[in-house]
CSV table of C-alpha atoms and ligand atoms in Angstrom, one decimal:
chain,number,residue,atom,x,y,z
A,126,UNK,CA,44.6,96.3,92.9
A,127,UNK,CA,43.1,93.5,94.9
A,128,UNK,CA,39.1,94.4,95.2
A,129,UNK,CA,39.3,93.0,98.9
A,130,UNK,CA,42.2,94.6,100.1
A,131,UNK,CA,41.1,96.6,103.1
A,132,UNK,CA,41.6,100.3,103.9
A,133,UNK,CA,44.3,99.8,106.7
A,134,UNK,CA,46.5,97.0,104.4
A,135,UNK,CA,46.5,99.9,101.4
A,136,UNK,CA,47.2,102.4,104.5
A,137,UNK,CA,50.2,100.6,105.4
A,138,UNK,CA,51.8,100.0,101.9
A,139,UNK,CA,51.6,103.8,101.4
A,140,UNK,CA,53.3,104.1,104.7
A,141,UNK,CA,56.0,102.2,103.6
A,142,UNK,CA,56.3,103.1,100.3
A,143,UNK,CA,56.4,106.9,101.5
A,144,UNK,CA,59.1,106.4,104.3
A,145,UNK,CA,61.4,104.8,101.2
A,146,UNK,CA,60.5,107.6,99.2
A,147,UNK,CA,61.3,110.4,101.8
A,148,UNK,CA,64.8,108.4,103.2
A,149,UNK,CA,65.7,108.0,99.4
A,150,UNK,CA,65.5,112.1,98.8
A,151,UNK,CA,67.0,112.6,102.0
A,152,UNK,CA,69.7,111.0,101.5
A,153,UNK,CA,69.9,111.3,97.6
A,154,UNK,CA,68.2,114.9,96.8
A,155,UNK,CA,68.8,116.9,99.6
A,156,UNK,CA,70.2,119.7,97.7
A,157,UNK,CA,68.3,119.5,94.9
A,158,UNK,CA,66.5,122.3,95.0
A,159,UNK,CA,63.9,121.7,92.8
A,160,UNK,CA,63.0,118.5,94.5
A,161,UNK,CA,62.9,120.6,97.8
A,162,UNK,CA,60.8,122.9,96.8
A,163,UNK,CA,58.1,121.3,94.9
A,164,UNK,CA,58.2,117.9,96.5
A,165,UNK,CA,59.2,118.3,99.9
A,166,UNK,CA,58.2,121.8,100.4
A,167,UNK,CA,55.5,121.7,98.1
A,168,UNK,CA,53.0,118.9,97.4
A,169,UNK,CA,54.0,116.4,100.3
A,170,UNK,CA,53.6,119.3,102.6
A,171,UNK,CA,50.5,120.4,101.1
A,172,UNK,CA,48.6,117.3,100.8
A,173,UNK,CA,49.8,115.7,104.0
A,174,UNK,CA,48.9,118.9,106.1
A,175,UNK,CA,45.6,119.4,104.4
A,176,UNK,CA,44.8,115.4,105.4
A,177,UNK,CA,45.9,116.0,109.2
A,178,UNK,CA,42.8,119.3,108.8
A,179,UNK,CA,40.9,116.8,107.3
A,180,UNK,CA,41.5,114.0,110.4
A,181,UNK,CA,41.3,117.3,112.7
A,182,UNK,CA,38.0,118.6,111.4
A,183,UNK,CA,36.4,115.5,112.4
A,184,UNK,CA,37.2,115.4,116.3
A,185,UNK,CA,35.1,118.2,117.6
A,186,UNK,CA,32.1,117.2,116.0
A,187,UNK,CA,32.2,113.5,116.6
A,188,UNK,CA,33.6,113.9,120.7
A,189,UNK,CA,30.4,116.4,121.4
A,190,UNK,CA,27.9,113.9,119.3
A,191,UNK,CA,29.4,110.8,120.2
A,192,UNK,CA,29.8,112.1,124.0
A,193,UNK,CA,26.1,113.1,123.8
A,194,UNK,CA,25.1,110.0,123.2
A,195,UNK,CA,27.2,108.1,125.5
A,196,UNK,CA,25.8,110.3,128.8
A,197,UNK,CA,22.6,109.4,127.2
A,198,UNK,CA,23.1,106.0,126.5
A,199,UNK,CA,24.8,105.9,130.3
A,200,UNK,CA,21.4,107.7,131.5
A,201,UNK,CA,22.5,107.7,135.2
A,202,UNK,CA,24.9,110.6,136.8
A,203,UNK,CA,26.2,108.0,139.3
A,204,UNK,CA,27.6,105.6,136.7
A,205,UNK,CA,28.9,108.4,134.8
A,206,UNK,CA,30.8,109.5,137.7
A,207,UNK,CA,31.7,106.1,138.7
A,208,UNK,CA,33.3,105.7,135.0
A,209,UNK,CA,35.0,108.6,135.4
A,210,UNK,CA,36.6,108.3,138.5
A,211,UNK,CA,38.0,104.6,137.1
A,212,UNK,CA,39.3,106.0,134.0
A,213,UNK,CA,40.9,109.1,135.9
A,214,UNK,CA,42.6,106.6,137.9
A,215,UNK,CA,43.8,104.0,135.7
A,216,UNK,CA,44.9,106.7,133.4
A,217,UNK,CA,47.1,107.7,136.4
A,218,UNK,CA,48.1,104.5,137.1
A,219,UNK,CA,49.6,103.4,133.5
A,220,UNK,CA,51.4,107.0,133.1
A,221,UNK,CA,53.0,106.0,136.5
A,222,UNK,CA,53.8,102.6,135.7
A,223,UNK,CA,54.6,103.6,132.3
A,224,UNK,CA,57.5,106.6,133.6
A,225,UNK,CA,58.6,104.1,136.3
A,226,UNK,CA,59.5,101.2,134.0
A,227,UNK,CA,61.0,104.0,132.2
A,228,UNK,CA,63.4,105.3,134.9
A,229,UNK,CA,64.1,101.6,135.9
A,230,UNK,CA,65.6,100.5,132.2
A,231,UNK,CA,67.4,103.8,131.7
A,232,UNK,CA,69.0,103.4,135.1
A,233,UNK,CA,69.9,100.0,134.0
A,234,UNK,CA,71.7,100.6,130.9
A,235,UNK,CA,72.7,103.9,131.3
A,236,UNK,CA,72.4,105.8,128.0
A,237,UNK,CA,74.5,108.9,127.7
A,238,UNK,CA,78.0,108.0,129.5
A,239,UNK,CA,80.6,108.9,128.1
A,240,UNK,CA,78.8,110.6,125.6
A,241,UNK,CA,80.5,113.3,123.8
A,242,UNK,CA,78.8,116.4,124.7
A,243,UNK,CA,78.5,117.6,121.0
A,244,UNK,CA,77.4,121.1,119.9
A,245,UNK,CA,73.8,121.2,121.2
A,246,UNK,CA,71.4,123.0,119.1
A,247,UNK,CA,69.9,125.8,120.7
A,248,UNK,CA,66.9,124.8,122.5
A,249,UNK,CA,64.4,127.9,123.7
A,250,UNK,CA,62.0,126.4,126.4
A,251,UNK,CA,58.6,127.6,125.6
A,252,UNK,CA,57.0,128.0,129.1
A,253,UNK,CA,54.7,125.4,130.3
A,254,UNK,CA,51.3,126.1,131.5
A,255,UNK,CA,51.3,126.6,135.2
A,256,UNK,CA,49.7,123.6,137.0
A,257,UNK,CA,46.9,125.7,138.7
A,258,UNK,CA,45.5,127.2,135.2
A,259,UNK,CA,45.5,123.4,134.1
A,260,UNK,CA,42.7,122.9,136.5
A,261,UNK,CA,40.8,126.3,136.2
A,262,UNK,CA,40.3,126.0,132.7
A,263,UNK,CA,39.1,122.9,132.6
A,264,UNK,CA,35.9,125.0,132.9
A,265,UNK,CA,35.0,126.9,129.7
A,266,UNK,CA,34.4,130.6,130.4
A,267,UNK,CA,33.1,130.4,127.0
A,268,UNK,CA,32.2,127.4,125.4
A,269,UNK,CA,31.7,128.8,121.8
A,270,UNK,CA,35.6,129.4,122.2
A,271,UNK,CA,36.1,125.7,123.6
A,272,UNK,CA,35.1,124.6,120.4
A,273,UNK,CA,36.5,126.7,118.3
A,274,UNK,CA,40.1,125.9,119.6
A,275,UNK,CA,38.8,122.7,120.3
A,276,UNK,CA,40.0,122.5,123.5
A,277,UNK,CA,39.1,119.0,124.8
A,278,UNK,CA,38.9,119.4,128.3
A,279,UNK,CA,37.0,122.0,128.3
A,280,UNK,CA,34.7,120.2,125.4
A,281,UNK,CA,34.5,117.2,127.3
A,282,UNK,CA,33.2,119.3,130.9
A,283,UNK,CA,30.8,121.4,129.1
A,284,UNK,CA,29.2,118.4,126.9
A,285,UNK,CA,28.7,116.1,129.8
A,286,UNK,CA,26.8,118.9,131.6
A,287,UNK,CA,24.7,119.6,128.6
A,288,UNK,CA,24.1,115.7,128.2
A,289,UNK,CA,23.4,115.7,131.9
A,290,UNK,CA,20.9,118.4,132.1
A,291,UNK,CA,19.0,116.4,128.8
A,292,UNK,CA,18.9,113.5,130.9
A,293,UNK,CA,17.0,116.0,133.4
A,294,UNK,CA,15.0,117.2,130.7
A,295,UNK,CA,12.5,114.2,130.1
A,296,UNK,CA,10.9,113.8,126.9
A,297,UNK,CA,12.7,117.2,125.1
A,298,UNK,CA,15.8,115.8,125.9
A,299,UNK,CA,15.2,112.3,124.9
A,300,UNK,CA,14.4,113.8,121.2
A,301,UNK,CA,17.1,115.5,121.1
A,302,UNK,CA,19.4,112.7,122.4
A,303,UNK,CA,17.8,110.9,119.4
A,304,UNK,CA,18.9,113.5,116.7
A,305,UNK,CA,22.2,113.4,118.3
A,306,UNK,CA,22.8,109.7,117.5
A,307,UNK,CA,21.4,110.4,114.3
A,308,UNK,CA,24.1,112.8,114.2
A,309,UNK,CA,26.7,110.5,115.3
A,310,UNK,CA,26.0,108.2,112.8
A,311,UNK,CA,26.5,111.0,110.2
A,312,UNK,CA,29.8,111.6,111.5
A,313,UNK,CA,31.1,108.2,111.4
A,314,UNK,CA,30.1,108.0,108.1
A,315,UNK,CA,32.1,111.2,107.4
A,316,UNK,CA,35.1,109.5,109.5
A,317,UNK,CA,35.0,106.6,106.8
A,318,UNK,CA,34.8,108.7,103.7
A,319,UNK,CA,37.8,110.7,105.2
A,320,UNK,CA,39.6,107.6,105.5
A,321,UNK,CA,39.0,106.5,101.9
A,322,UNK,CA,41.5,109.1,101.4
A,323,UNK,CA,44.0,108.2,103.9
A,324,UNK,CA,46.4,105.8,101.5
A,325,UNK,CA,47.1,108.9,99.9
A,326,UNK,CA,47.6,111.6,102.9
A,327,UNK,CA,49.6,109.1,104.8
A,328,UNK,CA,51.7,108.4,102.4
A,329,UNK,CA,52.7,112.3,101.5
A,330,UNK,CA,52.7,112.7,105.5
A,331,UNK,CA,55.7,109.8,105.9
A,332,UNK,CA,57.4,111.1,102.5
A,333,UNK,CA,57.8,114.8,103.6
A,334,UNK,CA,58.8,113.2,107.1
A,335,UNK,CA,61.4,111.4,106.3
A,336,UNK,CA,63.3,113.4,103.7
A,337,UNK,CA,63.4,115.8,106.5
A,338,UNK,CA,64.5,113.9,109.0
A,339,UNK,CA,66.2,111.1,107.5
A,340,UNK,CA,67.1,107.7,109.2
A,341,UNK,CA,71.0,108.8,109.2
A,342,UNK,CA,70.0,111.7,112.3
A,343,UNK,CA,69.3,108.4,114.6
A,344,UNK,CA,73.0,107.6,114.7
A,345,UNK,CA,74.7,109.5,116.8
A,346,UNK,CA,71.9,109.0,119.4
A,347,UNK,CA,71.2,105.6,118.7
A,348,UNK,CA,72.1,105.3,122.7
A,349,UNK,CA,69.0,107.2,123.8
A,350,UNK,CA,66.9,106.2,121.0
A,351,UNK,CA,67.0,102.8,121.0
A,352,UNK,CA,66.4,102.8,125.0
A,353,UNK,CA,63.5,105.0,124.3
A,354,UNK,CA,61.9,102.8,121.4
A,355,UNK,CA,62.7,99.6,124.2
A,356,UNK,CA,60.5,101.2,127.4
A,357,UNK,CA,58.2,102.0,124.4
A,358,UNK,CA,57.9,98.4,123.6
A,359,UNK,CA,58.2,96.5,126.9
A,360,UNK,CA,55.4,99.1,128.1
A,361,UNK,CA,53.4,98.5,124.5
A,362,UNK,CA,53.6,94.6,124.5
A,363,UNK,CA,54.4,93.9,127.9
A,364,UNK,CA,52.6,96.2,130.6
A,365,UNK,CA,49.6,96.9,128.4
A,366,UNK,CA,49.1,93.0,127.8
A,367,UNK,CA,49.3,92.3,131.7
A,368,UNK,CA,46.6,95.0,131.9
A,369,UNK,CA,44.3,93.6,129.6
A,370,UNK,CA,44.6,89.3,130.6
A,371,UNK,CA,44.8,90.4,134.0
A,372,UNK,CA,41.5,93.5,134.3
A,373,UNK,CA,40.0,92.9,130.8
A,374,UNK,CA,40.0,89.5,130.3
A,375,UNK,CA,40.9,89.4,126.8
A,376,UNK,CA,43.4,88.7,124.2
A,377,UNK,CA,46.1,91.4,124.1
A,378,UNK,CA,47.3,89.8,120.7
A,379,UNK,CA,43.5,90.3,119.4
A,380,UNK,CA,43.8,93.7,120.7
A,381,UNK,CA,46.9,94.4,119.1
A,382,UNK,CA,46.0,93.4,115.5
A,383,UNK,CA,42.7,95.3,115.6
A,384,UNK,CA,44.5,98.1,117.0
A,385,UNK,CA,46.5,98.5,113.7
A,386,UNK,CA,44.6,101.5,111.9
A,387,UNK,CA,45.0,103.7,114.8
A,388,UNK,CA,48.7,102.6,114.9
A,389,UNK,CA,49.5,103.7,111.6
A,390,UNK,CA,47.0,107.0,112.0
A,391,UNK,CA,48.9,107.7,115.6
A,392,UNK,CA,52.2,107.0,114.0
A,393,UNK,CA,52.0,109.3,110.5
A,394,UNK,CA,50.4,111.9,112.1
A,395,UNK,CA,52.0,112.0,115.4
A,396,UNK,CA,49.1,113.5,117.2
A,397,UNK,CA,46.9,111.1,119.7
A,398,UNK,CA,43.8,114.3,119.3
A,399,UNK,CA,44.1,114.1,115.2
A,400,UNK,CA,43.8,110.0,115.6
A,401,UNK,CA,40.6,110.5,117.8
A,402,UNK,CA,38.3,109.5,114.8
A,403,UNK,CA,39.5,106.6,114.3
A,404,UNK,CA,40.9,105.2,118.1
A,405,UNK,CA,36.9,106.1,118.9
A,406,UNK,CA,36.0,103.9,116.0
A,407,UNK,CA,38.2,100.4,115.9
A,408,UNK,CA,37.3,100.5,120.0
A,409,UNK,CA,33.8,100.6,119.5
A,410,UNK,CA,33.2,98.7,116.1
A,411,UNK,CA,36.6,96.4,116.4
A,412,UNK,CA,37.1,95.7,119.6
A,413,UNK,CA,33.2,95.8,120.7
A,414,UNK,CA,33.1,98.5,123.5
A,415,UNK,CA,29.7,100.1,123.8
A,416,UNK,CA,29.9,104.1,122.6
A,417,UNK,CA,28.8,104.9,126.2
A,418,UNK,CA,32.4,104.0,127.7
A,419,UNK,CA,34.6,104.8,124.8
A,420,UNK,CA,32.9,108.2,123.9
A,421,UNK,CA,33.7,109.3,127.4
A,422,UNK,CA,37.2,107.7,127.7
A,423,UNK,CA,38.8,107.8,124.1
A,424,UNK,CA,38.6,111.6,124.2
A,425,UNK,CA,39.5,112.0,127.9
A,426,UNK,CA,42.6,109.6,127.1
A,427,UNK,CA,43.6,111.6,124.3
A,428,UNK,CA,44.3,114.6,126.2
A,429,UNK,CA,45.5,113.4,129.7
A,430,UNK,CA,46.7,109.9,129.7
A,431,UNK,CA,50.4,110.0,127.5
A,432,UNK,CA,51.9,106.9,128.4
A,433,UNK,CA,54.9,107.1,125.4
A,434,UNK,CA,55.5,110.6,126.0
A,435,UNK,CA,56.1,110.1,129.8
A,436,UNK,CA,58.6,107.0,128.9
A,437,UNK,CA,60.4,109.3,126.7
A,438,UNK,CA,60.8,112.2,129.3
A,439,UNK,CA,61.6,109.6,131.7
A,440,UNK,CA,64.6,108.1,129.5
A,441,UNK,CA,65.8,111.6,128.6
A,442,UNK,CA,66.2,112.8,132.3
A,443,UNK,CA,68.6,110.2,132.6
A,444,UNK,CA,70.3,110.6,129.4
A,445,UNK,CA,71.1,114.4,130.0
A,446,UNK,CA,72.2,113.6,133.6
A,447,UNK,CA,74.6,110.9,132.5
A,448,UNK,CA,75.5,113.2,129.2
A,449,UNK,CA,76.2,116.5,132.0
A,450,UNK,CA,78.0,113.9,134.5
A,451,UNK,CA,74.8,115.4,137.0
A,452,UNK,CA,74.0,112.8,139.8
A,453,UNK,CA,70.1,112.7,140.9
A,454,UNK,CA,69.1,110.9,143.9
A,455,UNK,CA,65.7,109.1,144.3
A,456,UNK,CA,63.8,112.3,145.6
A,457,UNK,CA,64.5,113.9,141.8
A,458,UNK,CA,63.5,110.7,140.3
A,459,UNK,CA,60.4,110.8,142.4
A,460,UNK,CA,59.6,114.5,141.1
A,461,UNK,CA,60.0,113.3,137.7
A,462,UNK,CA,57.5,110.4,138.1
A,463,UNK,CA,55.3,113.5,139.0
A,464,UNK,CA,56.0,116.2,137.1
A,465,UNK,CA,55.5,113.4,133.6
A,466,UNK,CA,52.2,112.5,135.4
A,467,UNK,CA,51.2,115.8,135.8
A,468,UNK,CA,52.8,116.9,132.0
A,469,UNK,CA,50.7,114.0,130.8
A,470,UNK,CA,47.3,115.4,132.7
A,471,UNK,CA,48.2,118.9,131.2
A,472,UNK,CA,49.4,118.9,127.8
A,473,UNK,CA,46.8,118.1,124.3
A,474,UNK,CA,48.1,115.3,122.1
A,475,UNK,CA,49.7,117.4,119.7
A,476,UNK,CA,52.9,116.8,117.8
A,477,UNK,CA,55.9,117.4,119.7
A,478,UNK,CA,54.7,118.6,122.7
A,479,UNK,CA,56.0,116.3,125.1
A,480,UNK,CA,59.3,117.8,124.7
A,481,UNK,CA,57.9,121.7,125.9
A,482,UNK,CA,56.9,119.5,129.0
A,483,UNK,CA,60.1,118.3,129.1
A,484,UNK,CA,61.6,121.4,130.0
A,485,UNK,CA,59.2,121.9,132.7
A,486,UNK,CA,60.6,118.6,133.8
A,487,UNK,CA,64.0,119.2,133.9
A,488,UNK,CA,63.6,123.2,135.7
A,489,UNK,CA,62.2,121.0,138.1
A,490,UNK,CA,65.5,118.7,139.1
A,491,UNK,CA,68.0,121.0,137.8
A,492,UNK,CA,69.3,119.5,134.5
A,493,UNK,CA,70.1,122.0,131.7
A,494,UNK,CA,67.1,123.0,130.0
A,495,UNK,CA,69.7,123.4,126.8
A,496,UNK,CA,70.1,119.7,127.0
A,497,UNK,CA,67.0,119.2,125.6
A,498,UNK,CA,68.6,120.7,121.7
A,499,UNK,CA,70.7,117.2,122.1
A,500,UNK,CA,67.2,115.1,121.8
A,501,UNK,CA,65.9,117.1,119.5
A,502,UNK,CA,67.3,115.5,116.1
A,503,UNK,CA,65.3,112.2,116.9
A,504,UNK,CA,62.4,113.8,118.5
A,505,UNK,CA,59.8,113.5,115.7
A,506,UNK,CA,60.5,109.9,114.9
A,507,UNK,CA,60.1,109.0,118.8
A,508,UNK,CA,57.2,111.4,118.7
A,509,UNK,CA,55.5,109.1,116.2
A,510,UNK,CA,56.4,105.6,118.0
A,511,UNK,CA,55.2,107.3,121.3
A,512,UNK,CA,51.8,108.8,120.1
A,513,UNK,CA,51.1,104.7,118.8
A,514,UNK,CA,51.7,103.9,122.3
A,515,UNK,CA,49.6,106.9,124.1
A,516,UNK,CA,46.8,105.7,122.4
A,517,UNK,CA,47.6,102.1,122.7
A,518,UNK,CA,47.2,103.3,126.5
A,519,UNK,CA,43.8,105.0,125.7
A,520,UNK,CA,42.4,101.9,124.2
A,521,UNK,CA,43.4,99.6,127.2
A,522,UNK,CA,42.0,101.5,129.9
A,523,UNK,CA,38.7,102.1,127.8
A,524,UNK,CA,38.6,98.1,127.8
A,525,UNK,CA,39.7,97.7,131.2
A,526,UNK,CA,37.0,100.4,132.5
A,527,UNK,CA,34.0,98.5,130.1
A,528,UNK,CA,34.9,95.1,130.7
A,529,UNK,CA,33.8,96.8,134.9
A,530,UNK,CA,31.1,98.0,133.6
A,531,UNK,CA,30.0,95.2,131.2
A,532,UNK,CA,29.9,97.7,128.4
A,533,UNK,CA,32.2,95.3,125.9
A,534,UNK,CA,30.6,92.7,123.3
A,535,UNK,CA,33.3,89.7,123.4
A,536,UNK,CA,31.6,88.6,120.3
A,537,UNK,CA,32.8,91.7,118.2
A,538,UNK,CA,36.2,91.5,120.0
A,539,UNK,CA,36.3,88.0,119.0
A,540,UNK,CA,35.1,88.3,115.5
A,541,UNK,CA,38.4,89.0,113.1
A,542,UNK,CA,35.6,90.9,110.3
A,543,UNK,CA,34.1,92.8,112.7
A,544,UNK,CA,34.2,96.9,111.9
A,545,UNK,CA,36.8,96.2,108.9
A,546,UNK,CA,37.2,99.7,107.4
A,547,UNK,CA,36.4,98.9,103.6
A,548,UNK,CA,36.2,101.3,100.7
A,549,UNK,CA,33.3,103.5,100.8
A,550,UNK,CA,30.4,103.0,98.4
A,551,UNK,CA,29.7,106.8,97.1
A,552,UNK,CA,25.8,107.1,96.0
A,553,UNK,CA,24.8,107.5,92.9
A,554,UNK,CA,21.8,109.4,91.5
A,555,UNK,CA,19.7,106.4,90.0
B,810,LIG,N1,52.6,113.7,120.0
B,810,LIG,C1,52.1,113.1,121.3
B,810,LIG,C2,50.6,112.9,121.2
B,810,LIG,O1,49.9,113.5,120.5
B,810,LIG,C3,52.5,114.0,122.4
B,810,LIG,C4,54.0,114.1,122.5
B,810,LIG,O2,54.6,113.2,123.1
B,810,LIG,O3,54.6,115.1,122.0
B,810,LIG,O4,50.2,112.0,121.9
């Protein structure tokens, strides 16, 4: 194999060859038992979940060092509340522009009319968290637990005030902020040695995927699919772009092709927390934004800003209305630009979990909650789509917020080399 070929290019090969693979025994081996059991069932669902542990393993460690050293590196309380209040409020903002564009479109073309009302699945809402506990446990009770369920809110409140208090600490905390970037450098290193392996774990992820789910499913929805994967798009290419020639000053199509490893991570594993690692890592070392910013707003973005998961809510309210012949007037579609904002705020980047908030969603206007068992065929291929674009969302805002603060190096952004994930050299005993 080419000696030069980097990480992501092998990344992607494996991608495609494992979505052939899987849509070949889906539609070819599905009764095979054999193949079900010790392919599907068996090593593609061993070795693809063990690499999503592996990608999980690496997020609390590396948001608590890498956060340490960003509220060091920041050094002034002011200016981390300052960045904090802009990346709040952009988040906010995209999720809201992001939901609107999707109401508009869906509005426009109307997916779901005339649609026969086939059997729907049975759906069981899993309650959503109440609002008000949202914001109470922000604040750990326990922080040992935080991290052990590595609950990032929660990580993220608790670190900043340890950071903050080593700020007030003088000279003991100024060691130990040292032994934490020491510590974050470790980390990263242990990021890129994960990734060595990722060829092989995303391609199992895609092949036990899609001999699941199999292209076929998309069909009978194409409808609602295909206006979902269009918002996705528009608000990928078009709304993020605006964003960044308009408050970032750079080149969205620069941006978009050093994005490309945390695509494909976002898209095989479906979940913006799990892709963490490596969002943190092409936005400081690709696109050149200082580890102060991103190791505040990477993390932050990853559990409250879910720009693809509100277009999809937004696309499927209108579907089910038009499916159900249900008429909703502006105030509904006002609640659901909040209640997808608020979903967003409340809900980890986890696999499929913008479609428990979508039942929150839809209590809230009155559609059938049972509507959502129609969706739920093409949910984990959208899932994957909309995770590329949440964290699309996470990168933009982190540029937008250190292009304010003058935390980005347009020379690395610039430079097409720069941060290139290659193979790792393993040491050797001489
Ligand atoms: N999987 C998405 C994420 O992790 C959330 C969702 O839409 O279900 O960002």
């Amino acid at each position: 194999m080419n000696k030069k070929m980097t990480i992501t290019t092998k990344i992607l090969i494996a991608m495609g060859i494992g979505l052939v693979t899987g849509s070949l025994i889906n539609a070819f081996a599905s009764d095979i038992s054999f193949v079900q059991t010790y392919l599907v069932n068996g090593l593609f669902h061993v070795i693809g979940a063990a690499f999503v542990n592996s990608l999980k393993m690496l997020v609390v460690p590396l948001v608590t060092f890498s956060l340490i050293c960003g509220v060091c590196g920041i050094g002034d309380v002011a200016v981390l509340g300052r960045v904090g209040i802009k990346a709040f409020a952009l988040y906010i903002f995209t999720t809201g522009l992001a939901i609107t564009l999707a109401l508009v479109v869906a509005i426009a073309i109307a997916p779901g009319e005339g649609f026969e009302q086939a059997r729907t699945t049975d759906f069981i809402a899993k309650p959503a968290p109440p609002l008000t506990d949202v914001f109470i446990n922000i604040v750990p009770s326990n922080p040992i637990n935080a991290f052990a369920e590595g609950n990032m809110l929660q990580i993220i409140f608790f670190v900043i005030l340890f950071a903050i208090a080593m700020l007030m600490t003088g000279d003991i905390g100024r060691k130990m902020a040292k032994t934490a970037e020491n510590l974050n450098e470790v980390m990263m290193k242990v990021v890129t040695l994960v990734m060595d392996f990722a060829p092989i774990g995303v391609f199992f992820l895609m092949a036990k995927t899609f001999s699941v789910q199999g292209i076929g499913l998309i069909l009978p929805m194409i409808g609602y699919f295909s206006v979902v994967v269009l918002c996705l798009l528009l608000h990928g290419f078009g709304t993020f772009s605006l964003l960044l020639i308009f408050l970032a000053k750079l080149n969205p199509l620069t941006f978009i092709k050093k994005m490309r490893p945390a695509h494909i991570f976002a898209f095989s594993t479906a979940s913006s927390n799990a892709t963490i690692p490596v969002t943190l890592q092409v936005v400081e070392k690709r696109l050149g934004v200082d580890n102060s910013t991103a190791a505040f707003t990477v993390p932050l973005g990853a559990t409250i800003n879910m720009d693809g998961t509100a277009i999809m809510q937004g696309v499927a309210t209108v579907f089910i209305a038009n499916v159900y012949g249900i008429d909703l007037g502006v105030s509904d579609y006002l609640t659901v630009v909040g209640m997808s904002i608020l979903a967003s705020i409340g809900t980890a980047g986890v696999p499929g979990v913008g479609l428990i908030m979508l039942a929150m969603v839809f209590n809230q206007v009155g559609l059938p909650v049972e509507g959502i068992g129609l969706i739920l065929g093409v949910d984990r291929i959208l899932d994957m789509i909309r995770t590329a674009i949440n964290i699309t969302g996470d990168a933009t805002v982190t540029c937008i917020v250190a292009r304010s603060e003058n935390t980005i190096d347009d020379q690395i952004f610039q430079d097409p080399d720069a941060g290139v994930i290659t193979d790792v050299e393993l040491p050797h005993k001489a």
